[in-house]
Short mmCIF file of C-alpha atoms in Angstrom, two decimals:
data_model
loop_
_atom_site.label_atom_id
_atom_site.label_comp_id
_atom_site.label_asym_id
_atom_site.label_seq_id
_atom_site.Cartn_x
_atom_site.Cartn_y
_atom_site.Cartn_z
CA UNK A 226 11.11 57.87 50.23
CA UNK A 227 10.85 55.58 53.12
CA UNK A 228 7.33 54.72 53.83
CA UNK A 229 3.90 55.89 53.25
CA UNK A 230 2.72 58.86 55.01
CA UNK A 231 -0.12 60.82 53.92
CA UNK A 232 -0.42 64.17 55.45
CA UNK A 233 -3.33 63.18 57.43
CA UNK A 234 -2.63 59.56 57.67
CA UNK A 235 0.96 58.93 58.05
CA UNK A 236 1.54 56.27 60.56
CA UNK A 237 4.83 54.67 59.90
CA UNK A 238 8.43 55.41 59.29
CA UNK A 239 9.22 56.53 55.86
CA UNK A 240 8.24 57.73 52.52
CA UNK A 241 7.54 56.04 49.29
CA UNK A 242 7.63 56.64 45.64
CA UNK A 243 6.19 54.85 42.71
CA UNK A 244 5.84 52.97 39.43
CA UNK A 245 3.49 51.70 36.72
CA UNK A 246 2.97 49.35 33.82
CA UNK A 247 2.06 51.17 30.70
CA UNK A 248 5.32 51.46 28.77
CA UNK A 249 6.49 54.95 28.04
CA UNK A 250 8.79 55.86 25.21
CA UNK A 251 12.50 56.34 25.78
CA UNK A 252 12.09 60.02 26.55
CA UNK A 253 8.70 59.35 28.10
CA UNK A 254 6.91 62.28 26.51
CA UNK A 255 3.28 62.58 27.52
CA UNK A 256 2.03 62.19 23.98
CA UNK A 257 3.61 58.74 23.65
CA UNK A 258 2.14 57.37 26.87
CA UNK A 259 -1.47 57.17 25.69
CA UNK A 260 -3.03 53.72 25.85
CA UNK A 261 -5.71 51.83 23.93
CA UNK A 262 -9.19 52.71 25.07
CA UNK A 263 -10.82 50.70 27.82
CA UNK A 264 -14.34 51.20 29.11
CA UNK A 265 -14.90 49.67 32.54
CA UNK A 266 -18.19 48.17 33.65
CA UNK A 267 -20.24 50.16 36.14
CA UNK A 268 -19.23 49.83 39.78
CA UNK A 269 -21.67 47.70 41.77
CA UNK A 270 -21.93 49.86 44.87
CA UNK A 271 -22.81 48.26 48.20
CA UNK A 272 -22.19 48.69 51.91
CA UNK A 273 -18.68 49.05 53.31
CA UNK A 274 -17.17 46.75 55.93
CA UNK A 275 -15.01 49.39 57.62
CA UNK A 276 -16.90 50.90 60.60
CA UNK A 277 -15.67 54.44 59.93
CA UNK A 278 -17.16 54.27 56.43
CA UNK A 279 -20.33 52.48 57.51
CA UNK A 280 -21.08 55.14 60.11
CA UNK A 281 -20.92 57.79 57.42
CA UNK A 282 -23.18 56.01 54.98
CA UNK A 283 -20.35 55.39 52.53
CA UNK A 284 -20.64 53.02 49.60
CA UNK A 285 -18.00 50.51 48.50
CA UNK A 286 -17.39 48.39 45.43
CA UNK A 287 -14.85 47.24 42.90
CA UNK A 288 -13.59 48.83 39.70
CA UNK A 289 -12.66 46.19 37.11
CA UNK A 290 -9.57 47.11 35.08
CA UNK A 291 -7.07 45.32 32.83
CA UNK A 292 -3.92 43.99 34.43
CA UNK A 293 -2.13 45.26 31.32
CA UNK A 294 -3.71 48.20 29.52
CA UNK A 295 -1.91 47.20 26.35
CA UNK A 296 -4.23 44.18 26.41
CA UNK A 297 -7.59 45.67 27.42
CA UNK A 298 -9.41 42.42 26.68
CA UNK A 299 -6.96 40.34 28.70
CA UNK A 300 -6.72 39.46 32.39
CA UNK A 301 -8.58 41.73 34.80
CA UNK A 302 -7.92 42.84 38.37
CA UNK A 303 -10.19 44.57 40.91
CA UNK A 304 -9.58 47.98 42.47
CA UNK A 305 -11.38 48.52 45.79
CA UNK A 306 -13.28 51.83 45.74
CA UNK A 307 -15.26 53.81 48.31
CA UNK A 308 -17.52 56.84 48.08
CA UNK A 309 -19.05 59.37 50.47
CA UNK A 310 -21.57 61.41 48.54
CA UNK A 311 -21.95 65.17 48.64
CA UNK A 312 -23.99 66.87 51.34
CA UNK A 313 -24.85 69.93 49.27
CA UNK A 314 -27.77 70.58 46.99
CA UNK A 315 -27.42 69.36 43.44
CA UNK A 316 -27.16 72.99 42.34
CA UNK A 317 -24.04 73.49 44.47
CA UNK A 318 -22.49 70.09 43.73
CA UNK A 319 -18.89 70.34 42.50
CA UNK A 320 -18.24 66.80 41.23
CA UNK A 321 -16.11 63.85 42.31
CA UNK A 322 -12.95 64.23 44.40
CA UNK A 323 -10.49 61.36 44.01
CA UNK A 324 -7.94 60.98 46.80
CA UNK A 325 -4.62 59.27 47.40
CA UNK A 326 -2.73 59.07 50.72
CA UNK A 327 0.75 58.53 49.32
CA UNK A 328 3.23 55.74 49.62
CA UNK A 329 3.26 54.35 47.09
CA UNK A 330 1.52 51.48 48.75
CA UNK A 331 -0.86 53.48 50.93
CA UNK A 332 -4.45 52.34 51.30
CA UNK A 333 -6.85 55.10 50.33
CA UNK A 334 -10.11 53.27 50.91
CA UNK A 335 -10.84 55.19 54.13
CA UNK A 336 -9.74 58.58 52.82
CA UNK A 337 -13.16 59.94 51.75
CA UNK A 338 -13.66 61.04 55.37
CA UNK A 339 -11.20 63.81 54.51
CA UNK A 340 -14.11 65.90 53.21
CA UNK A 341 -15.27 66.45 56.78
CA UNK A 342 -12.04 68.30 57.58
CA UNK A 343 -12.34 70.95 54.88
CA UNK A 344 -13.54 74.19 56.54
CA UNK A 345 -16.70 76.11 55.75
CA UNK A 346 -18.58 73.12 54.41
CA UNK A 347 -16.56 73.11 51.21
CA UNK A 348 -15.86 69.39 51.48
CA UNK A 349 -19.58 68.67 51.41
CA UNK A 350 -19.80 69.98 47.85
CA UNK A 351 -18.08 66.85 46.50
CA UNK A 352 -18.44 63.12 46.25
CA UNK A 353 -15.22 61.96 47.95
CA UNK A 354 -13.75 58.88 46.32
CA UNK A 355 -11.18 56.62 47.96
CA UNK A 356 -9.44 53.65 46.41
CA UNK A 357 -6.78 51.10 47.17
CA UNK A 358 -4.34 51.29 44.24
CA UNK A 359 -3.60 48.08 42.41
CA UNK A 360 -1.85 45.58 44.62
CA UNK A 361 -2.86 47.42 47.81
CA UNK A 362 -5.12 46.49 50.71
CA UNK A 363 -8.59 45.37 49.63
CA UNK A 364 -7.83 45.41 45.92
CA UNK A 365 -7.49 42.01 44.26
CA UNK A 366 -4.87 40.69 44.04
CA UNK A 367 -2.98 42.31 46.94
CA UNK A 368 0.78 41.91 47.02
CA UNK A 369 2.58 40.57 50.08
CA UNK A 370 6.04 39.03 49.99
CA UNK A 371 7.44 38.29 53.45
CA UNK A 372 5.50 39.49 56.52
CA UNK A 373 8.45 38.59 58.78
CA UNK A 374 10.94 40.77 56.89
CA UNK A 375 10.95 43.69 59.34
CA UNK A 376 11.35 41.62 62.49
CA UNK A 377 12.86 42.53 65.84
CA UNK A 378 16.53 43.16 66.67
CA UNK A 379 17.76 43.08 63.08
CA UNK A 380 21.38 43.40 61.95
CA UNK A 381 22.72 46.93 62.49
CA UNK A 382 21.71 49.22 59.61
CA UNK A 383 25.10 50.90 59.39
CA UNK A 384 27.41 48.46 57.53
CA UNK A 385 30.49 49.09 59.64
CA UNK A 386 31.76 45.62 58.78
CA UNK A 387 31.85 43.73 55.52
CA UNK A 388 29.74 41.02 57.14
CA UNK A 389 26.93 43.48 57.96
CA UNK A 390 26.99 44.77 54.39
CA UNK A 391 26.80 41.24 52.98
CA UNK A 392 24.01 40.34 55.40
CA UNK A 393 21.83 43.28 54.36
CA UNK A 394 22.52 42.76 50.66
CA UNK A 395 21.46 39.13 51.04
CA UNK A 396 18.30 40.11 52.99
CA UNK A 397 17.32 42.66 50.35
CA UNK A 398 17.96 40.19 47.53
CA UNK A 399 15.87 37.54 49.25
CA UNK A 400 12.97 39.97 49.71
CA UNK A 401 13.09 40.87 46.01
CA UNK A 402 13.08 37.15 45.20
CA UNK A 403 10.07 36.58 47.47
CA UNK A 404 8.18 39.41 45.75
CA UNK A 405 9.03 37.98 42.35
CA UNK A 406 7.52 34.66 43.40
CA UNK A 407 4.47 36.21 45.08
CA UNK A 408 3.71 38.93 42.58
CA UNK A 409 3.53 36.97 39.35
CA UNK A 410 2.25 39.03 36.43
CA UNK A 411 1.13 41.85 38.76
CA UNK A 412 4.76 42.76 39.44
CA UNK A 413 5.15 43.94 35.84
CA UNK A 414 2.17 46.27 36.12
CA UNK A 415 2.65 48.41 39.22
CA UNK A 416 4.07 51.59 37.71
CA UNK A 417 2.68 55.02 38.39
CA UNK A 418 1.35 55.06 34.85
CA UNK A 419 -0.70 51.93 35.62
CA UNK A 420 -2.40 53.61 38.56
CA UNK A 421 -2.94 56.75 36.46
CA UNK A 422 -4.68 54.55 33.88
CA UNK A 423 -6.80 53.10 36.70
CA UNK A 424 -7.74 56.64 37.75
CA UNK A 425 -8.86 57.33 34.20
CA UNK A 426 -10.92 54.11 34.24
CA UNK A 427 -12.42 55.24 37.53
CA UNK A 428 -13.37 58.57 35.97
CA UNK A 429 -15.18 56.73 33.20
CA UNK A 430 -16.92 54.38 35.63
CA UNK A 431 -18.13 57.38 37.64
CA UNK A 432 -19.53 58.93 34.46
CA UNK A 433 -17.81 62.30 34.73
CA UNK A 434 -15.87 64.32 32.18
CA UNK A 435 -13.40 65.74 34.70
CA UNK A 436 -12.07 64.82 38.14
CA UNK A 437 -11.05 66.78 41.20
CA UNK A 438 -8.18 65.33 43.18
CA UNK A 439 -6.53 65.61 46.61
CA UNK A 440 -3.16 63.88 46.82
CA UNK A 441 -0.60 63.62 49.60
CA UNK A 442 3.09 62.81 49.25
CA UNK A 443 3.56 60.21 46.49
CA UNK A 444 -0.07 61.00 45.64
CA UNK A 445 1.14 64.37 44.39
CA UNK A 446 3.35 62.62 41.85
CA UNK A 447 0.42 60.46 40.82
CA UNK A 448 -1.56 63.66 40.26
CA UNK A 449 1.29 65.27 38.32
CA UNK A 450 1.45 62.35 35.91
CA UNK A 451 -2.34 62.26 35.54
CA UNK A 452 -2.43 65.99 34.80
CA UNK A 453 0.37 65.57 32.26
CA UNK A 454 -1.32 62.73 30.38
CA UNK A 455 -4.92 63.90 30.78
CA UNK A 456 -4.92 67.70 31.23
CA UNK A 457 -8.38 67.98 29.70
CA UNK A 458 -9.73 65.85 32.55
CA UNK A 459 -8.34 68.03 35.34
CA UNK A 460 -10.60 70.33 37.34
CA UNK A 461 -9.37 71.24 40.85
CA UNK A 462 -6.25 69.48 42.12
CA UNK A 463 -4.58 69.84 45.54
CA UNK A 464 -1.04 68.53 46.05
CA UNK A 465 0.20 68.43 49.66
CA UNK A 466 3.80 67.33 50.30
CA UNK A 467 5.00 67.76 46.73
CA UNK A 468 7.26 65.19 45.09
CA UNK A 469 10.03 66.51 42.84
CA UNK A 470 9.49 64.84 39.42
CA UNK A 471 13.08 65.63 38.51
CA UNK A 472 14.43 63.36 41.28
CA UNK A 473 12.49 60.09 40.91
CA UNK A 474 13.44 57.93 42.69
CA UNK A 475 17.01 57.16 43.73
CA UNK A 476 18.00 60.82 44.03
CA UNK A 477 14.85 61.65 45.95
CA UNK A 478 15.81 59.23 48.70
CA UNK A 479 19.25 60.79 49.02
CA UNK A 480 17.60 64.21 49.30
CA UNK A 481 15.47 62.89 52.15
CA UNK A 482 18.49 61.70 54.10
CA UNK A 483 19.86 65.22 54.37
CA UNK A 484 16.65 66.94 55.44
CA UNK A 485 15.63 64.22 57.90
CA UNK A 486 18.91 64.69 59.73
CA UNK A 487 18.33 68.44 59.93
CA UNK A 488 14.78 67.94 61.17
CA UNK A 489 15.97 65.67 63.93
CA UNK A 490 18.17 68.46 65.23
CA UNK A 491 14.99 70.56 65.48
CA UNK A 492 13.29 67.73 67.33
CA UNK A 493 16.16 67.23 69.74
CA UNK A 494 16.05 70.96 70.41
CA UNK A 495 12.35 70.72 71.24
CA UNK A 496 13.04 67.88 73.70
CA UNK A 497 15.75 70.00 75.31
CA UNK A 498 13.36 72.95 75.59
CA UNK A 499 11.02 70.62 77.48
CA UNK A 500 13.66 69.08 79.73
CA UNK A 501 11.42 69.61 82.74
CA UNK A 502 9.13 66.99 81.22
CA UNK A 503 11.58 64.54 79.65
CA UNK A 504 14.86 64.95 81.61
CA UNK A 505 17.01 64.07 78.58
CA UNK A 506 19.24 67.14 78.39
CA UNK A 507 19.01 70.90 78.27
CA UNK A 508 20.54 71.40 74.82
CA UNK A 509 19.88 69.88 71.42
CA UNK A 510 23.49 68.65 71.37
CA UNK A 511 23.11 66.86 74.70
CA UNK A 512 19.85 65.18 73.63
CA UNK A 513 21.34 64.17 70.30
CA UNK A 514 24.35 62.63 72.03
CA UNK A 515 22.01 60.69 74.30
CA UNK A 516 20.04 59.45 71.29
CA UNK A 517 23.16 58.07 69.58
CA UNK A 518 24.71 56.72 72.79
CA UNK A 519 21.53 54.79 73.41
CA UNK A 520 21.42 53.53 69.83
CA UNK A 521 24.93 52.09 70.12
CA UNK A 522 24.19 50.56 73.52
CA UNK A 523 21.27 48.66 71.99
CA UNK A 524 23.60 46.80 69.62
CA UNK A 525 24.69 44.52 72.46
CA UNK A 526 21.71 44.92 74.77
CA UNK A 527 18.43 45.39 72.88
CA UNK A 528 15.52 46.72 74.90
CA UNK A 529 13.31 43.81 75.99
CA UNK A 530 15.50 41.66 73.76
CA UNK A 531 13.64 43.14 70.78
CA UNK A 532 14.38 46.83 70.22
CA UNK A 533 17.88 46.99 68.81
CA UNK A 534 19.53 50.01 67.11
CA UNK A 535 17.46 49.62 63.92
CA UNK A 536 14.14 49.48 65.70
CA UNK A 537 15.23 52.42 67.88
CA UNK A 538 15.99 54.42 64.74
CA UNK A 539 12.68 53.41 63.13
CA UNK A 540 10.74 54.62 66.16
CA UNK A 541 12.26 58.10 65.82
CA UNK A 542 11.80 58.51 62.07
CA UNK A 543 8.24 59.77 62.43
CA UNK A 544 9.56 62.75 64.43
CA UNK A 545 11.47 63.82 61.33
CA UNK A 546 8.33 63.54 59.23
CA UNK A 547 6.01 65.77 61.21
CA UNK A 548 5.25 67.18 64.63
CA UNK A 549 2.36 64.77 65.21
CA UNK A 550 3.52 62.18 67.73
CA UNK A 551 6.53 64.15 69.00
CA UNK A 552 5.35 63.67 72.57
CA UNK A 553 4.86 59.92 72.28
CA UNK A 554 8.34 59.42 70.84
CA UNK A 555 9.91 61.62 73.52
CA UNK A 556 8.04 59.74 76.23
CA UNK A 557 9.37 56.42 74.89
CA UNK A 558 12.88 57.92 74.73
CA UNK A 559 12.65 59.10 78.34
CA UNK A 560 11.05 55.91 79.62
CA UNK A 561 13.90 53.78 78.32
CA UNK A 562 16.81 56.11 79.13
CA UNK A 563 15.59 57.18 82.56
CA UNK A 564 13.69 54.12 83.77
CA UNK A 565 14.74 51.25 81.47
CA UNK A 566 11.05 50.74 80.66
CA UNK A 567 10.73 49.31 77.11
CA UNK A 568 6.92 49.26 76.98
CA UNK A 569 6.46 52.62 75.16
CA UNK A 570 9.10 51.61 72.59
CA UNK A 571 7.33 48.33 71.96
CA UNK A 572 4.06 50.21 71.51
CA UNK A 573 5.65 52.38 68.83
CA UNK A 574 7.36 49.52 66.99
CA UNK A 575 4.55 47.19 66.01
CA UNK A 576 5.14 43.47 66.33
CA UNK A 577 5.99 42.13 62.87
CA UNK A 578 4.70 39.03 61.18
CA UNK A 579 0.94 39.65 60.85
CA UNK A 580 -0.47 38.31 57.56
CA UNK A 581 -0.21 40.97 54.87
CA UNK A 582 1.67 43.35 57.16
CA UNK A 583 4.24 44.04 54.46
CA UNK A 584 1.66 44.88 51.79
CA UNK A 585 2.43 48.60 51.79
CA UNK A 586 6.17 47.98 51.64
CA UNK A 587 5.85 45.38 48.88
CA UNK A 588 3.80 47.70 46.68
CA UNK A 589 6.08 50.62 47.52
CA UNK A 590 8.97 48.67 46.03
CA UNK A 591 6.83 47.40 43.18
CA UNK A 592 6.18 50.96 42.13
CA UNK A 593 9.46 52.57 42.97
CA UNK A 594 11.72 49.88 41.56
CA UNK A 595 9.94 49.86 38.19
CA UNK A 596 8.98 53.48 37.56
CA UNK A 597 12.60 54.09 36.68
CA UNK A 598 15.81 52.07 36.65
CA UNK A 599 17.75 52.33 39.89
CA UNK A 600 21.56 52.12 39.80
CA UNK A 601 22.52 48.48 39.38
CA UNK A 602 26.07 48.92 40.65
CA UNK A 603 26.20 48.51 44.43
CA UNK A 604 29.42 50.47 44.58
CA UNK A 605 27.49 53.62 43.60
CA UNK A 606 24.94 53.10 46.38
CA UNK A 607 27.77 52.45 48.82
CA UNK A 608 29.73 55.54 47.79
CA UNK A 609 26.72 57.87 47.80
CA UNK A 610 25.33 56.68 51.13
CA UNK A 611 28.63 56.78 53.00
CA UNK A 612 29.23 60.31 51.70
CA UNK A 613 25.86 61.50 53.04
CA UNK A 614 26.19 59.50 56.25
CA UNK A 615 29.40 61.34 57.10
CA UNK A 616 27.40 64.54 57.67
CA UNK A 617 23.81 63.36 57.95
CA UNK A 618 23.74 59.94 59.62
CA UNK A 619 20.25 59.79 61.08
CA UNK A 620 18.31 57.87 58.41
CA UNK A 621 20.84 57.34 55.62
CA UNK A 622 21.56 53.62 55.92
CA UNK A 623 18.05 52.89 57.16
CA UNK A 624 16.76 54.42 53.92
CA UNK A 625 19.37 52.69 51.76
CA UNK A 626 18.43 49.20 52.96
CA UNK A 627 14.73 50.02 52.74
CA UNK A 628 15.19 50.52 49.02
CA UNK A 629 17.94 47.97 48.41
CA UNK A 630 15.59 45.30 46.96
CA UNK A 631 15.51 47.51 43.86
CA UNK A 632 19.00 46.17 43.11
CA UNK A 633 17.50 42.77 42.30
CA UNK A 634 13.87 43.53 41.51
CA UNK A 635 12.23 40.95 39.27
CA UNK A 636 10.18 43.28 37.07
CA UNK A 637 11.64 45.38 34.30
CA UNK A 638 11.94 49.10 34.97
CA UNK A 639 10.41 51.69 32.64
CA UNK A 640 10.94 55.37 31.93
CA UNK A 641 9.17 58.02 33.99
CA UNK A 642 6.73 60.39 32.32
CA UNK A 643 8.16 63.86 31.69
CA UNK A 644 5.86 65.90 33.91
CA UNK A 645 4.50 68.94 32.12
CA UNK A 646 1.64 71.01 33.50
CA UNK A 647 1.47 73.70 30.83
CA UNK A 648 -1.98 72.55 29.73
CA UNK A 649 -3.33 72.03 33.23
CA UNK A 650 -5.74 74.47 34.87
CA UNK A 651 -4.83 76.25 38.13
CA UNK A 652 -3.91 73.84 40.92
CA UNK A 653 -2.95 74.30 44.57
CA UNK A 654 0.42 73.18 45.99
CA UNK A 655 1.19 72.95 49.73
CA UNK A 656 4.54 72.39 51.42
CA UNK A 657 6.31 73.25 54.64
CA UNK A 658 9.79 74.74 54.31
CA UNK A 659 11.60 71.85 55.96
CA UNK A 660 9.52 68.92 54.79
CA UNK A 661 11.95 65.99 54.87
CA UNK A 662 9.92 63.35 53.05
CA UNK A 663 9.33 65.59 50.03
CA UNK A 664 11.84 68.43 50.30
CA UNK A 665 10.60 71.94 49.54
CA UNK A 666 12.66 72.15 46.36
CA UNK A 667 10.20 69.69 44.84
CA UNK A 668 7.29 72.08 45.39
CA UNK A 669 9.24 74.84 43.65
CA UNK A 670 10.03 72.53 40.73
CA UNK A 671 6.38 71.56 40.30
CA UNK A 672 5.36 75.22 40.56
CA UNK A 673 7.63 75.88 37.57
CA UNK A 674 6.20 73.00 35.58
CA UNK A 675 2.59 73.99 36.29
CA UNK A 676 2.63 77.68 35.33
CA UNK A 677 -0.86 78.35 36.67
CA UNK A 678 -0.26 76.68 40.01
CA UNK A 679 -0.08 78.49 43.36
CA UNK A 680 2.12 77.39 46.27
CA UNK A 681 1.33 77.76 49.98
CA UNK A 682 4.41 77.52 52.20
CA UNK A 683 4.20 76.61 55.88
CA UNK A 684 7.14 78.81 56.79
CA UNK A 685 9.82 77.10 58.84
CA UNK A 686 7.77 73.96 59.49
CA UNK A 687 9.04 70.38 59.53
CA UNK A 688 5.72 68.63 58.90
CA UNK A 689 5.10 66.54 55.80
CA UNK A 690 1.64 66.73 54.22
CA UNK A 691 0.07 68.61 57.10
CA UNK A 692 -2.91 70.31 55.49
CA UNK A 693 -6.38 70.24 57.09
CA UNK A 694 -4.86 70.27 60.56
CA UNK A 695 -6.51 73.47 61.72
CA UNK A 696 -4.13 76.14 60.37
CA UNK A 697 -6.68 78.66 59.12
CA UNK A 698 -4.32 80.40 56.69
CA UNK A 699 -3.77 77.13 54.82
CA UNK A 700 -7.08 75.37 55.35
CA UNK A 701 -9.29 78.35 54.48
CA UNK A 702 -7.35 78.76 51.24
CA UNK A 703 -8.03 75.11 50.42
CA UNK A 704 -11.72 75.59 51.23
CA UNK A 705 -12.03 78.66 49.03
CA UNK A 706 -10.35 76.87 46.14
CA UNK A 707 -12.60 73.83 46.45
CA UNK A 708 -15.72 75.97 46.80
CA UNK A 709 -15.15 78.47 44.00
CA UNK A 710 -11.82 77.80 42.28
CA UNK A 711 -10.37 80.95 43.85
CA UNK A 712 -6.62 80.92 44.49
CA UNK A 713 -4.18 83.51 45.84
CA UNK A 714 -2.35 85.59 43.25
CA UNK A 715 0.76 84.01 41.81
CA UNK A 716 3.86 86.08 42.53
CA UNK A 717 7.00 86.48 40.49
CA UNK A 718 10.12 84.52 41.17
CA UNK A 719 11.06 81.07 42.37
CA UNK A 720 9.23 81.23 45.69
CA UNK A 721 5.93 80.49 47.40
CA UNK A 722 2.86 82.54 46.57
CA UNK A 723 1.30 82.55 50.04
CA UNK A 724 3.15 82.18 53.33
CA UNK A 725 1.35 80.64 56.31
CA UNK A 726 2.25 79.43 59.77
CA UNK A 727 3.35 75.80 59.89
CA UNK A 728 1.67 73.11 61.94
CA UNK A 729 2.87 74.14 65.43
CA UNK A 730 5.14 72.13 67.65
CA UNK A 731 3.21 70.54 70.53
CA UNK A 732 3.35 71.85 74.07
CA UNK A 733 3.69 68.86 76.42
CA UNK A 734 2.76 71.00 79.40
CA UNK A 735 -0.59 72.11 78.00
CA UNK A 736 -2.79 71.16 75.07
CA UNK A 737 -2.69 74.44 73.18
CA UNK A 738 -5.74 74.86 71.00
CA UNK A 739 -5.00 76.94 67.92
CA UNK A 740 -8.30 76.15 66.25
CA UNK A 741 -11.49 74.37 67.13
CA UNK A 742 -9.26 71.41 67.90
CA UNK A 743 -5.54 70.83 68.10
CA UNK A 744 -3.66 69.50 65.11
CA UNK A 745 -2.75 66.38 67.04
CA UNK A 746 -6.39 65.69 67.98
CA UNK A 747 -7.55 66.32 64.44
CA UNK A 748 -4.93 64.05 63.00
CA UNK A 749 -5.68 61.33 65.53
CA UNK A 750 -9.39 61.48 64.67
CA UNK A 751 -8.64 61.25 60.99
CA UNK A 752 -6.15 58.40 61.35
CA UNK A 753 -8.70 56.42 63.36
CA UNK A 754 -11.41 57.09 60.79
CA UNK A 755 -9.16 55.95 57.99
CA UNK A 756 -8.13 52.84 59.86
CA UNK A 757 -4.51 53.74 60.57
CA UNK A 758 -3.13 53.10 64.05
#
């Protein structure tokens, strides 16, 4: 998965997937992944520095946990934690709600504001808990390897020459080397199981016997592993944008490549439908041809000397993730093609090199490269990616190079936990039919593994992790579940249990309100509150 995109927070270009540190047996059965007991000290709650949390009266602090849970008395690290307390009476209080925005590598410190977006006051029944997973954001230490790695006008993603292939292999190897040097002992303890152990420490520090949980994207995998290892600690769990535990992680990225390409055809069709606004072509085929013609032209003549074919591709990836931001990307497309104005493109491709700017990417790799062993033979990567590229070129080589540091990662890979939800209570799954970051087949697989789960399908939609955007069918179901535990009936067969409208495509000619606010406005508000731009 390419980057970190929470449903409500996604702000970049790809999807991530993750790792951990507590060793799991060869077959990684849940019963063998238990760790020695560790009791954390109480969290010293204080004021938060982030304005969006301050304005809501949130509390912040640090959870102290072992770097290595096999050595609970050894070196310690600090997990940054935030809390917005319940608004309800104590009689109606439903407990703590841990959250995770995805990634791996996503900062969740601002995510407790999510409670405000649950309809009918159901969010106010909980204490909403955010945290930056180990290595991320405000947690100590935070991993950063090479802030200049992304850069402007990079070598062409598609290795059409042997020299391009060698260049990207060398870049990926150097980034892995930089992470090895920067990460130290932390690099060996970034697996999904490590963060699950931190969640269990957080439960203890909060003094509760069970947790509630709302996870997006990679956060759904984190929740799956927690529910497998600690089913007795599970109360109400919501998974939005469901990761397929059968495909971690190399195969999952190949799956993404196919669906992203299909979603871009939908997007190009939407641009064509709105040709009166964008003037880029009246058919999806014409718009698609213009997209690729422009990409190739940027090889020799990058926009503003900065936006080459790779940066151009990166700008468009978000349109394959979800409908939020479709207009901004189309406006940048039109501005460059029709007026040779690069300013909107530059606004969408952030200037690289800020201190710590690669933190999310570094932790993404730290998790993904060590959760499970990636193929170590480059010829397999090369063969698989060229085969997919032949039919689905949009993101294939972009995604391959994004993950290529796993070829030379410094930390030893483990074995993923065998996800098994047979002992878990009823949980709620949410997915749109054409989710590219976490393809719909993953939601069906998790529904099988959690026999008391219920799946909501946003029928025909292309948005990843789009819950709490104002779609009443979906959001009211979430609210009812969080308020009372009520879920729709589970139906027979390998299919969704409740079918809802997807997050709607935007109308550039008129802001169409389908709720109290539009999905785009709601998502913008939430992203600003969380601190994502």
